[in-house]
Every structure is written in structure tokens, then in C-alpha cells.
Short mmCIF file of C-alpha atoms in Angstrom, two decimals:
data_model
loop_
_atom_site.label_atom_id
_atom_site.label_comp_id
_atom_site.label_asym_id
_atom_site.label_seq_id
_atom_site.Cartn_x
_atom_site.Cartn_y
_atom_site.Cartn_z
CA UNK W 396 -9.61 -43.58 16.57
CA UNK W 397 -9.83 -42.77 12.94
CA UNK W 398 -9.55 -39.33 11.01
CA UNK W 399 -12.78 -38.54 9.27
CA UNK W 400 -12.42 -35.57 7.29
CA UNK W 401 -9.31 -32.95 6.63
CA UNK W 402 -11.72 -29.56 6.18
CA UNK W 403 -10.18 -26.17 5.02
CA UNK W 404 -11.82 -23.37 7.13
CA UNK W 405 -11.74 -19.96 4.90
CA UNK W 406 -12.24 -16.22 6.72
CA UNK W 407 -12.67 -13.27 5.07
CA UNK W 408 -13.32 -9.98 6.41
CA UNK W 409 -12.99 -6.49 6.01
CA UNK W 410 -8.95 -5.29 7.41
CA UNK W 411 -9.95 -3.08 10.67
CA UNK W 412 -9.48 0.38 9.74
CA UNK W 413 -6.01 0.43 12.21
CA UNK W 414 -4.59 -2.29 10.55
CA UNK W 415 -4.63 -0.43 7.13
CA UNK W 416 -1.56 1.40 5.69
CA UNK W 417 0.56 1.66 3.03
CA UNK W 418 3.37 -1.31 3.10
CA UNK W 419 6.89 -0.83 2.01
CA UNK W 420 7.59 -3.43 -0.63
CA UNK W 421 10.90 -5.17 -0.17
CA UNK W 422 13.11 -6.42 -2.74
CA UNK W 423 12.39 -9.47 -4.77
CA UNK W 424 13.88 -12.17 -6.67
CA UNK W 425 12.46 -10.24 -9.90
CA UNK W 426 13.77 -7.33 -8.72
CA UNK W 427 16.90 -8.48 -10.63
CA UNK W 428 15.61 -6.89 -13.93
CA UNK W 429 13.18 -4.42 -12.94
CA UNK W 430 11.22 -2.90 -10.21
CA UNK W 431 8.06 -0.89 -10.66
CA UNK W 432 6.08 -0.31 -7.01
CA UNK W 433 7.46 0.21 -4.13
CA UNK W 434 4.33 0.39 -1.76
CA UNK W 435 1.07 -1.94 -1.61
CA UNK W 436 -2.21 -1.64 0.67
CA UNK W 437 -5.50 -3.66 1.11
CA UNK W 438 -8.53 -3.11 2.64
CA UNK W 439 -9.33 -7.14 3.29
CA UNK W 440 -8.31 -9.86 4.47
CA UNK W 441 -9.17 -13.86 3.62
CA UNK W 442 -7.34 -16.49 6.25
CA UNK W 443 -7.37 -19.98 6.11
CA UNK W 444 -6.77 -22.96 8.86
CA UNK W 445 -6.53 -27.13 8.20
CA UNK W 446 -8.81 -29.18 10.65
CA UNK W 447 -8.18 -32.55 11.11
CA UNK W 448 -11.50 -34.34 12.65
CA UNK W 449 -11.81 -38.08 14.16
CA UNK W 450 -14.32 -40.00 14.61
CA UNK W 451 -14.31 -39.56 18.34
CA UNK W 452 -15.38 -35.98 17.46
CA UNK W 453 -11.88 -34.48 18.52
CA UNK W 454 -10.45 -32.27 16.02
CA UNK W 455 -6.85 -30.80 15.37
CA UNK W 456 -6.49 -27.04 13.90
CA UNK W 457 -4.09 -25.38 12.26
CA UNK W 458 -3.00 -22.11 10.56
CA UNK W 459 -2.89 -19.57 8.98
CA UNK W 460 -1.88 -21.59 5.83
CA UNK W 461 -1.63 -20.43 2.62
CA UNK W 462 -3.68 -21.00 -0.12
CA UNK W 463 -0.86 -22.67 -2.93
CA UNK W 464 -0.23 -24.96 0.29
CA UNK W 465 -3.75 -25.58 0.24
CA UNK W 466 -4.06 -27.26 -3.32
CA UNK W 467 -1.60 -30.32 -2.20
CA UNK W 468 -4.12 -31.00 0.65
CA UNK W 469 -7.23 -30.25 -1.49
CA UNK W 470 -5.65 -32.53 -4.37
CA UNK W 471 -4.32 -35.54 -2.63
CA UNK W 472 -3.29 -35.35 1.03
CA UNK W 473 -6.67 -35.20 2.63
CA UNK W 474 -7.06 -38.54 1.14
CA UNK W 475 -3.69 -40.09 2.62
CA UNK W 476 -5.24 -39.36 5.83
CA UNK W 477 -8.38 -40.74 5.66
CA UNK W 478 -9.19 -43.67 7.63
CA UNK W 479 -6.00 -43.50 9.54
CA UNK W 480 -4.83 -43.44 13.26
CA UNK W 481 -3.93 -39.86 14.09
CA UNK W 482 -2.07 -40.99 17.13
CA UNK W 483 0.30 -42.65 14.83
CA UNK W 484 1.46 -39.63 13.42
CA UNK W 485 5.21 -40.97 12.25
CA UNK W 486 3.30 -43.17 9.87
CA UNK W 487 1.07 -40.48 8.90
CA UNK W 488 4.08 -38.21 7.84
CA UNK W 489 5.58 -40.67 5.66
CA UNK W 490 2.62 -41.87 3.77
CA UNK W 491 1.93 -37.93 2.61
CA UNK W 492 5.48 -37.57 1.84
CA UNK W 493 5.21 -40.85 0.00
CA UNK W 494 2.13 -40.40 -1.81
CA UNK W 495 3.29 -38.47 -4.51
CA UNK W 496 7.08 -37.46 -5.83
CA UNK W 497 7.04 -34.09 -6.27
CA UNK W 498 6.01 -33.14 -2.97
CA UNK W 499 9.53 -33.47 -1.09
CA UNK W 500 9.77 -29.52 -2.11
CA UNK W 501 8.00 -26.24 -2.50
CA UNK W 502 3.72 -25.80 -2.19
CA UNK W 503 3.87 -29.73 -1.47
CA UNK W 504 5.66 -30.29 1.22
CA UNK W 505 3.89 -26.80 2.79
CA UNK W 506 0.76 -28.72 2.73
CA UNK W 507 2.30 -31.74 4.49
CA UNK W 508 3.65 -29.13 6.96
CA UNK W 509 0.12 -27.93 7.58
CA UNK W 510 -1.40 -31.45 8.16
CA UNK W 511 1.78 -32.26 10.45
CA UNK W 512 0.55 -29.23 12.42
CA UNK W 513 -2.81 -29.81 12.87
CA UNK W 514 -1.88 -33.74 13.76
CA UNK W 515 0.53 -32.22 16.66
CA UNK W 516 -2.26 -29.93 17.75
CA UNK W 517 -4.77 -32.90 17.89
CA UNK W 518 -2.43 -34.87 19.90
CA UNK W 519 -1.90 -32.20 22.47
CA UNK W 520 -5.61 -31.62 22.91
CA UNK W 521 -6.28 -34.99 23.32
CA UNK W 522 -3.38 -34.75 25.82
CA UNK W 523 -4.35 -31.99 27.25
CA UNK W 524 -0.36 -30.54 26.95
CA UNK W 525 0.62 -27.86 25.03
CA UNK W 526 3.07 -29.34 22.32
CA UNK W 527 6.47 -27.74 23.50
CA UNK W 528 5.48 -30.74 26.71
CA UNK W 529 5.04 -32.83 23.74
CA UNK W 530 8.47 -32.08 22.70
CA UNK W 531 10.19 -32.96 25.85
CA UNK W 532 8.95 -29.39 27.69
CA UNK W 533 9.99 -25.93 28.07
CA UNK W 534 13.98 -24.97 28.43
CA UNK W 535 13.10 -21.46 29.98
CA UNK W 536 10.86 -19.42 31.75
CA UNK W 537 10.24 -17.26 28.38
CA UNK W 538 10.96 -17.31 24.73
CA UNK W 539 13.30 -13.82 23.36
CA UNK W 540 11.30 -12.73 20.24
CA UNK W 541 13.09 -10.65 17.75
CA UNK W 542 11.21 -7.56 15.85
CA UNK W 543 10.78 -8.39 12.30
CA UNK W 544 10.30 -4.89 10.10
CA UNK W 545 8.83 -6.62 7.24
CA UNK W 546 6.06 -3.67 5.82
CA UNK W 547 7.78 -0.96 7.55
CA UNK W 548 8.34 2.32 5.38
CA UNK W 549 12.09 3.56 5.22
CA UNK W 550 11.72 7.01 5.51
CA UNK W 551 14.36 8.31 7.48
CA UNK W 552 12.54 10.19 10.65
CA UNK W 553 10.29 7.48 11.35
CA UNK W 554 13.81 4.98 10.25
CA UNK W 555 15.14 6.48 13.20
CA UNK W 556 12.18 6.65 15.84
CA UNK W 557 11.14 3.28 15.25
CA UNK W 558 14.43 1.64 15.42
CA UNK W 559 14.67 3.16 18.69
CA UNK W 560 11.44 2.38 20.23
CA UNK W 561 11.40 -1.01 19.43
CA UNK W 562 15.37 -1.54 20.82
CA UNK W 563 13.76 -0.51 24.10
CA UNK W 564 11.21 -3.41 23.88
CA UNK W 565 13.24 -6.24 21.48
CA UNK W 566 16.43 -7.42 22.14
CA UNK W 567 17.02 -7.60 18.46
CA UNK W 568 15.35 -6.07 15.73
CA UNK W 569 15.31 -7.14 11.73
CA UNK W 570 15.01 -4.83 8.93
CA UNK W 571 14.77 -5.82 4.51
CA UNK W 572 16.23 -4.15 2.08
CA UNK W 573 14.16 -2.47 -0.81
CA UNK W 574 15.71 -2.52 -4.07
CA UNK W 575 17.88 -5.17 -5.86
CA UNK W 576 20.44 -4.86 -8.62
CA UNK W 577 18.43 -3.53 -11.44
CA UNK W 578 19.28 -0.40 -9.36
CA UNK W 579 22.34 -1.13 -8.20
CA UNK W 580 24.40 2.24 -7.56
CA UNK W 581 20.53 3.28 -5.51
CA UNK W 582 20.60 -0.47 -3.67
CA UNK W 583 23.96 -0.01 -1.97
CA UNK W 584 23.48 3.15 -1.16
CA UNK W 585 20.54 3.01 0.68
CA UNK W 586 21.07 -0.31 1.97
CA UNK W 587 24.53 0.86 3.08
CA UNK W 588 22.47 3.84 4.61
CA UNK W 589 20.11 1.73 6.18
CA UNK W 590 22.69 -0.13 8.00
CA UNK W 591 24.83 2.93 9.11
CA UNK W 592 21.73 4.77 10.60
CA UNK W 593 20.39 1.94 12.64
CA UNK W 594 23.53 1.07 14.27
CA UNK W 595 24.01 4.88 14.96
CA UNK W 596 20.57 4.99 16.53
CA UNK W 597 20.87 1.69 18.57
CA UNK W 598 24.44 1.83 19.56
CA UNK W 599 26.96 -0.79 19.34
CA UNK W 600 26.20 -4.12 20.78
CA UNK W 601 22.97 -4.33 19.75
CA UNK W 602 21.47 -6.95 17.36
CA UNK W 603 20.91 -5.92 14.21
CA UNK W 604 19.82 -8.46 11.17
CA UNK W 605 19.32 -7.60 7.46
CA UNK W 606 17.10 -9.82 5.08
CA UNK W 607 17.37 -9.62 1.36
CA UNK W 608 14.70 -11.97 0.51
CA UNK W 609 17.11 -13.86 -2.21
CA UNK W 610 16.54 -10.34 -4.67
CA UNK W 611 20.50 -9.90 -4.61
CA UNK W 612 23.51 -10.86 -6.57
CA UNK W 613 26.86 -11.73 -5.02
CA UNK W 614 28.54 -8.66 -6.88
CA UNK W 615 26.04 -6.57 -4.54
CA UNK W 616 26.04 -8.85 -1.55
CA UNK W 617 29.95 -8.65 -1.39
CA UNK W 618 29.80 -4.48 -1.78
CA UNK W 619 27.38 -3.75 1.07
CA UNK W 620 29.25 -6.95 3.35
CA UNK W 621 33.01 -4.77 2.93
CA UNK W 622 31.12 -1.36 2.93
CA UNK W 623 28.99 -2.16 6.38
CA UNK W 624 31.57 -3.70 8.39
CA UNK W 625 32.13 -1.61 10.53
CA UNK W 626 28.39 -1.98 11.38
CA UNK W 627 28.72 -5.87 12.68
CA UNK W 628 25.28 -7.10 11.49
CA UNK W 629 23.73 -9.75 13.03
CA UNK W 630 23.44 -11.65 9.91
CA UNK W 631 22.76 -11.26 5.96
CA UNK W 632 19.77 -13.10 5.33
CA UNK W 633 18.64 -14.77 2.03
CA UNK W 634 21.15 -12.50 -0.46
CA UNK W 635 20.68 -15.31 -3.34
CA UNK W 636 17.56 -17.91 -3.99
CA UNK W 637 18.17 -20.95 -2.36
CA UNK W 638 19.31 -23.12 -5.28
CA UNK W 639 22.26 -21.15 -5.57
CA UNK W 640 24.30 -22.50 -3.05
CA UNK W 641 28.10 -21.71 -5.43
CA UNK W 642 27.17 -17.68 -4.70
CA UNK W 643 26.41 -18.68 -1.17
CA UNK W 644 30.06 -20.22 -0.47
CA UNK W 645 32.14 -17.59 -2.49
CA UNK W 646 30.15 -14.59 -0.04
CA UNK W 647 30.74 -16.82 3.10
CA UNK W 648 34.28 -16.98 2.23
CA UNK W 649 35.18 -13.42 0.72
CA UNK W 650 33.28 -11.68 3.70
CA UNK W 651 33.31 -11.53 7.71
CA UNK W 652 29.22 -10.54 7.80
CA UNK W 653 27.59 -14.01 9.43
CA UNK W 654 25.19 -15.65 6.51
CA UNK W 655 21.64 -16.68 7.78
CA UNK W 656 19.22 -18.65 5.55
CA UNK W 657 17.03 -21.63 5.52
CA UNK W 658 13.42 -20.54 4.83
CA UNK W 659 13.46 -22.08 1.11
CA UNK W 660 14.96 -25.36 2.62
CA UNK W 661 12.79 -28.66 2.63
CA UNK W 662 13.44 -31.28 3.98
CA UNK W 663 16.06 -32.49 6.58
CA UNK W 664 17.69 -33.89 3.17
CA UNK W 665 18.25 -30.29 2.01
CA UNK W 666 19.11 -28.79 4.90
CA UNK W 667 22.01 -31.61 5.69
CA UNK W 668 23.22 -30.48 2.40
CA UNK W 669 23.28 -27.03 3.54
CA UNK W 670 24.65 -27.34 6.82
CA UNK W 671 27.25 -29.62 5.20
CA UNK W 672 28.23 -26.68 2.91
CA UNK W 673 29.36 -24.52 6.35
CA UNK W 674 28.38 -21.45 4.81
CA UNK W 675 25.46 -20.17 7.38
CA UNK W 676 26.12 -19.19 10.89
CA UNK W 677 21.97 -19.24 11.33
CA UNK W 678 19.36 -21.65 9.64
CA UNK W 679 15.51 -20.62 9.44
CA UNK W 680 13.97 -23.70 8.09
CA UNK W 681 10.34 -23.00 8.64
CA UNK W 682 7.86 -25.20 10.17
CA UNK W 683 5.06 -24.22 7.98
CA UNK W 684 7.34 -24.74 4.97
CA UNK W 685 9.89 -27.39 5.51
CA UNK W 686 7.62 -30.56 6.41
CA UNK W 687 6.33 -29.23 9.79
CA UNK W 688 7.22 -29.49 13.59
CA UNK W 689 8.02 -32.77 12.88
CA UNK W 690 10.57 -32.28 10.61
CA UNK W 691 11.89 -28.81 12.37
CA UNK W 692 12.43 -31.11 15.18
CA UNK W 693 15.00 -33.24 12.83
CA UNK W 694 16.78 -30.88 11.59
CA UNK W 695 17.04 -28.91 14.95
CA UNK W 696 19.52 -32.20 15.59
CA UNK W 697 21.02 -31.71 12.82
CA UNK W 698 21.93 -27.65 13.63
CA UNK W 699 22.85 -29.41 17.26
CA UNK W 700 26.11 -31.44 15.91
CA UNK W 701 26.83 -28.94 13.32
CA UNK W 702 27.94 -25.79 15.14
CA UNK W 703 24.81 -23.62 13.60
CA UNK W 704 21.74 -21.95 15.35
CA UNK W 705 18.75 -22.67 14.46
CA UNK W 706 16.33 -19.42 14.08
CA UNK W 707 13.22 -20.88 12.18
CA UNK W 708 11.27 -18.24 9.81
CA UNK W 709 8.10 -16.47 11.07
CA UNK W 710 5.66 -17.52 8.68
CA UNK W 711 3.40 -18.05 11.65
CA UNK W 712 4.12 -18.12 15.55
CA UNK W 713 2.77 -21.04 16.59
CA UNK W 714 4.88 -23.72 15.71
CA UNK W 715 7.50 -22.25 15.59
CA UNK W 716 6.98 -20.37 19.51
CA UNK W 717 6.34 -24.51 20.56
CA UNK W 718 9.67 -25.99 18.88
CA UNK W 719 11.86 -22.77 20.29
CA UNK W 720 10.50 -23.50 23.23
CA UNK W 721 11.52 -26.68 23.78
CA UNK W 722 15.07 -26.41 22.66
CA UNK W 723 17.84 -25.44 24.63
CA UNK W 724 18.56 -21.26 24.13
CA UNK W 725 22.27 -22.07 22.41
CA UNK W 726 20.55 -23.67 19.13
CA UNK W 727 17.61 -22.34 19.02
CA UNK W 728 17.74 -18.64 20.54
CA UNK W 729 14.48 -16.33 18.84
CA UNK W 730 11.51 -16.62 17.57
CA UNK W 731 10.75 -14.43 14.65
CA UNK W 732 7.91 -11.58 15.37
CA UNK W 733 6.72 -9.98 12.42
CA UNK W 734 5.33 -7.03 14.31
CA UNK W 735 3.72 -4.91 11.14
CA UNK W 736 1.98 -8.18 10.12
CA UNK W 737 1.07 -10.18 13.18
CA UNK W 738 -2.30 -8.81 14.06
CA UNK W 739 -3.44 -9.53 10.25
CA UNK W 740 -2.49 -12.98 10.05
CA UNK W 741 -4.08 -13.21 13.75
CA UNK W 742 -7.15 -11.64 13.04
CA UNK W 743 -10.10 -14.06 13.76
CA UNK W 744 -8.11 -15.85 16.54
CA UNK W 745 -9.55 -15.61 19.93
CA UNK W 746 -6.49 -15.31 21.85
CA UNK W 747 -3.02 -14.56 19.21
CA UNK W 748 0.10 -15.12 20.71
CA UNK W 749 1.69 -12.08 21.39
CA UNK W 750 5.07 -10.86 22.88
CA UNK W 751 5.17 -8.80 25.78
CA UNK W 752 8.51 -6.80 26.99
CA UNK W 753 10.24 -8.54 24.30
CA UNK W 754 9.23 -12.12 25.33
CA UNK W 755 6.88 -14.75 24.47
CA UNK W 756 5.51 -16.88 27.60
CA UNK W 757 5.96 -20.79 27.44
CA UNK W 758 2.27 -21.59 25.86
CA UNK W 759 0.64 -23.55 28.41
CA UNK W 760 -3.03 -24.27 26.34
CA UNK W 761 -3.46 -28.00 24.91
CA UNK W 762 -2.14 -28.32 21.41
CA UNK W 763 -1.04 -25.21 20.05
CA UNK W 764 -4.13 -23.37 21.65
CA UNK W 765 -5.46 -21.78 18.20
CA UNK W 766 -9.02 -20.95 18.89
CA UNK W 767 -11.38 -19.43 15.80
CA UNK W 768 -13.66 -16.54 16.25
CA UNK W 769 -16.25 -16.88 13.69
CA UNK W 770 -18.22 -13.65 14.34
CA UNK W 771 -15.00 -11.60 13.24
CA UNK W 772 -15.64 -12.64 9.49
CA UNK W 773 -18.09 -11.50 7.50
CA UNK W 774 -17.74 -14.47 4.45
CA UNK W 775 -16.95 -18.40 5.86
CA UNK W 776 -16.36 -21.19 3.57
CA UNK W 777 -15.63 -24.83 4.61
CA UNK W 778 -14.28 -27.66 2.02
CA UNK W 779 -14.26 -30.73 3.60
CA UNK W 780 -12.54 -33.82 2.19
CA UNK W 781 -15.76 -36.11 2.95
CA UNK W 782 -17.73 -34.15 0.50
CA UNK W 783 -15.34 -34.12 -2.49
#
């Protein structure tokens, strides 16, 4: 058996009229020197999925993937794959990591995550086993998912209803911050307010996580931390970009708040430097990001020896659901749910995976059981890498 072709399947339709709304921005990196909109909305919608075909005429799908992860395939790694035994995968991850230097990080290695994908879902199919059996098989009956709040508008009525509805479906919930330092006496306060209102509408106990998506500073970081206290997050996610581990170790050690990060790691190289560092009680390397399930599965051993659970980023569910799955619930305890965004990114797949109560079931359909539904876009565009 022999890969033929690596094709790039792009869907673009118009966004269903109850998937359109106004988005709350969160903070950003940039938001360090200034910040000027605070909402966004779209009316459409362009997804796009890897396909890895043989010569046998089986094929292996992946996706969503983004399009900057796209240009590494597009530009080099369809070509490491042609010609090559899918089945021996191991090899096949090496040789794309190989084939070029700069891709051990960033839009690079993304690409080699999607390829990696699509190569597990072509095994499974060809199996005929989901790839959580691939992986050694489920741990439990079902898979906790934790509500991710990314979108979600902060004003305070519907702050307060929604945080309550979905506690009485999640079993944790996750909300982001929206402004950085450039407004720094508005940033605590309202993320200090943020915190203080959902713990008074959930009650103690309950799981509450805060992401900062790497737009803080530590002088911020280490104000809300001492200030919120009282509150017992979860975890602080992402308060600094992820080269700066110094800011990192000084928070870990000034502050009681647990530190979660990972998303921006690559590699089972960077995250062994991380986990190294002890300064996260949770790493999210994601599967779509750091080098795919393959890798995930390495550094899941890693998180194993080193005392630190292993939440992997929600870029997608898929992978993610499958690797969860198959690890036991110490290390690897949620899978993300990004409940404002999930029916986008799903939107011309036949069946998306959904919670329900709270839960995702063990996927039981061969590979990762992504199935397309053409007639829900209105523009399709294949590039195939036998054409270019």
C-alpha cells in the first residue's frame, strides 16, 4: 500500500442564521499596548480537512485544520508522503519532521500534526477500530468535558445565568479574560469581578478555570492571583506567551493559584523543558498543534512520571476526545468543549461529536469517524498534491 495524493478539501458556506452573533473578543498578546474592538461577527464560514489517499483507494481524513497549517503541507509535506507506506506511520512522522528545520515549531509542525491525524484515521478505518482501541482502548465508560466560554459576552445578567446553566450540565466550566495591561486598573477589576461573581453563582467546590490567552504581564498576573484567592480557581491559564518561561516561574512561586499552559508547546522536546521547570499543575499541549496524536501520546508519558495532568487544548475534538480517552482519568481528566464555537467548526460534518449531560461517549466509529457533508457548502475546492 502506497499513499497517492495528500488533497486539501476547502468548505465554504454561508454561517446558519442561529449560529450568528456578536463574539466577545478576549484579550491578546497585543493587547499589551493597545486594544481597540472588543466584539467581532461573521456571516460565513470556510473549513478545511487533509485527506490522505492510497492506492488501494482507502483514504484517511482529517480536520478542521487551519489554513497557515495548511501552507507546510501545500509547500513540502505532501511530498514527504508520497510514495510511502501509510501503515508505517513512525517512519512517516520522522521523515516530515526531518524534511525541513524549521518545522519542529509553530505553522510547521501544525501541518505535521494534521498529516499525523489523518494517517491515525486511515489506520483505524482500515482497522475498522476507532483510534482510542488503537491507543490501547478506552479507560471509562465516558469522557468529562469541560465548558469552554471562549465568544461568550460578559455582561453581567447573562454572566450570571449562563454560569449557572451550564454548572448544571458541566462539571467544570472555563471563562477568558477581556482586556490586558494597556488597561490595567479596568483589567483587574473586571477580571477580579469576573472571578468573584462566578464563584458566587456556582458555589464553592465547583471548578472554575480562567484563560488569559498569554495577553498578561506578571505585574497583573500576580494582582488578580493575591486579589482572587479566596476564589480557588481551577487554574490560570496562558498569563504570559510561551517563550517566557522566567515570568512563568516567579508567578508559580509568588502565588498559590495552580498555573495551566501548554497550547504553544511543540514538541515532546519543549514540553520536557516545561515540565522540567515544575511551574504548571496542568499541560494542554494540543494535538492539532504540537506534532499530533502521535506526539500527544509522548508527552502524555512524560505528564505520567512528572506529577502534572495532562488537559490537551480544544482546537478540535477529535483527537483530542480519542487520546483522553484512552488514558487513565488521573493524567488526563477533560476534554476541552468550546461550546460557543463547536457547531461552526462542525458545520459540514455529518455526525460532530457532541457532549451530552456533560460527557462525551467513548467514539466507537473506525478512525476518528469524521464524515463530510458536501451539500452543506455552497463553494468546494480540492488541491491535491498529484496535480501540483
Amino acid at each position: 500500500m502506497k499513499i497517492t495524493a495528500v488533497e486539501i478539501i476547502e468548505l465554504c458556506a454561508a454561517l446558519p442564521e442561529e449560529l450568528r452573533r456578536a463574539r466577545q473578543l478576549s484579550v491578546r498578546a497585543g493587547d499589551l499596548y493597545d486594544r481597540s474592538e472588543a466584539t467581532e461577527s461573521h456571516d460565513r464560514v470556510c473549513q478545511r480537512y487533509v485527506r490522505v489517499t492510497t492506492d488501494g483507494e482507502h483514504a484517511g481524513l482529517y480536520g478542521p485544520v487551519s489554513e497557515a497549517a495548511l501552507a507546510a503541507i501545500r509547500n513540502g509535506l505532501a511530498q514527504v508522503l508520497h510514495g510511502s507506506d501509510p501503515r508505517a506511520h513512525n517512519l512517516a512522522w520522522e521523515r516530515m519532521l526531518r524534511s525541513e528545520r524549521h518545522l519542529r515549531t509553530g505553522h510547521g509542525i501544525m501541518g505535521v500534526s494534521a498529516l499525523d491525524n489523518a494517517l491515525w484515521d486511515l489506520r483505524g478505518r482500515l482497522l475498522g477500530l476507532p483510534v482510542c482501541d488503537l491507543l490501547g482502548g478506552a479507560t471509562r465508560a465516558r469522557i468529562p468535558a469541560y465548558a469552554s466560554t471562549l465568544g461568550y459576552l460578559h455582561d453581567e445578567e447573562e454572566l450570571v445565568a449562563r454560569s449557572r446553566e451550564l454548572a448544571e450540565e458541566f462539571g467544570a466550566q472555563k471563562w477568558f479574560f477581556r482586556l490586558g495591561p494597556a488597561n490595567r486598573v479596568e483589567a483587574l477589576t473586571s477580571a477580579v469581578t469576573l472571578a468573584e461573581t462566578l464563584r458566587a453563582t456556582v458555589g464553592a467546590g465547583y471548578p472554575l478555570m480562567f484563560d488569559a490567552v498569554m495577553g498578561w504581564d506578571l505585574a497583573l498576573a500576580e494582582s488578580w492571583c493575591r486579589r482572587v484567592a479566596p476564589v480557588e480557581p481551577t487554574w490560570l491559564e496562558e498569563p504570559f506567551p510561551a517563550y517566557d518561561l522566567a515570568s512563568y516561574r516567579k508567578l508559580s512561586s509568588a502565588v498559590s493559584v495552580p498555573l495551566a499552559a501548554g497550547e504553544h508547546v511543540y514538541g515532546r522536546w519543549e514540553a520536557s523543558a516545561w515540565l522540567g521547570s515544575g511551574v504548571l499543575r496542568y499541560l494542554q499541549c494540543d494535538p492539532e498543534w504540537c506534532g499530533g496524536t502521535s506526539e500527544l501520546v509522548r508527552i502524555a508519558t512524560l505528564c505520567s512520571t512528572s506529577g502534572t495532568v495532562l488537559v490537551p487544548h480544544g482546537a478540535n475534538i477529535h483527537a483530542a476526545l480519542h487520546v483522553v480517552a484512552s488514558l487513565p482519568p488521573w493524567l488526563a481528566p477533560y476534554v476541552e468543549f468550546l461550546i460557543d464555537l463547536a457547531d461552526e467548526r462542525a458545520l459540514f460534518e455529518r455526525a460532530p461529536v457532541r457532549p451530552e449531560g456533560g460527557f462525551f461517549a467513548v467514539p466507537t466509529a473506525p478512525g476518528f469517524g469524521i464524515e463530510l457533508d458536501l451539500n452543506r457548502a455552497d463553494e468546494v475546492e480540492v488541491w491535491s498534491s498529484a496535480n501540483a
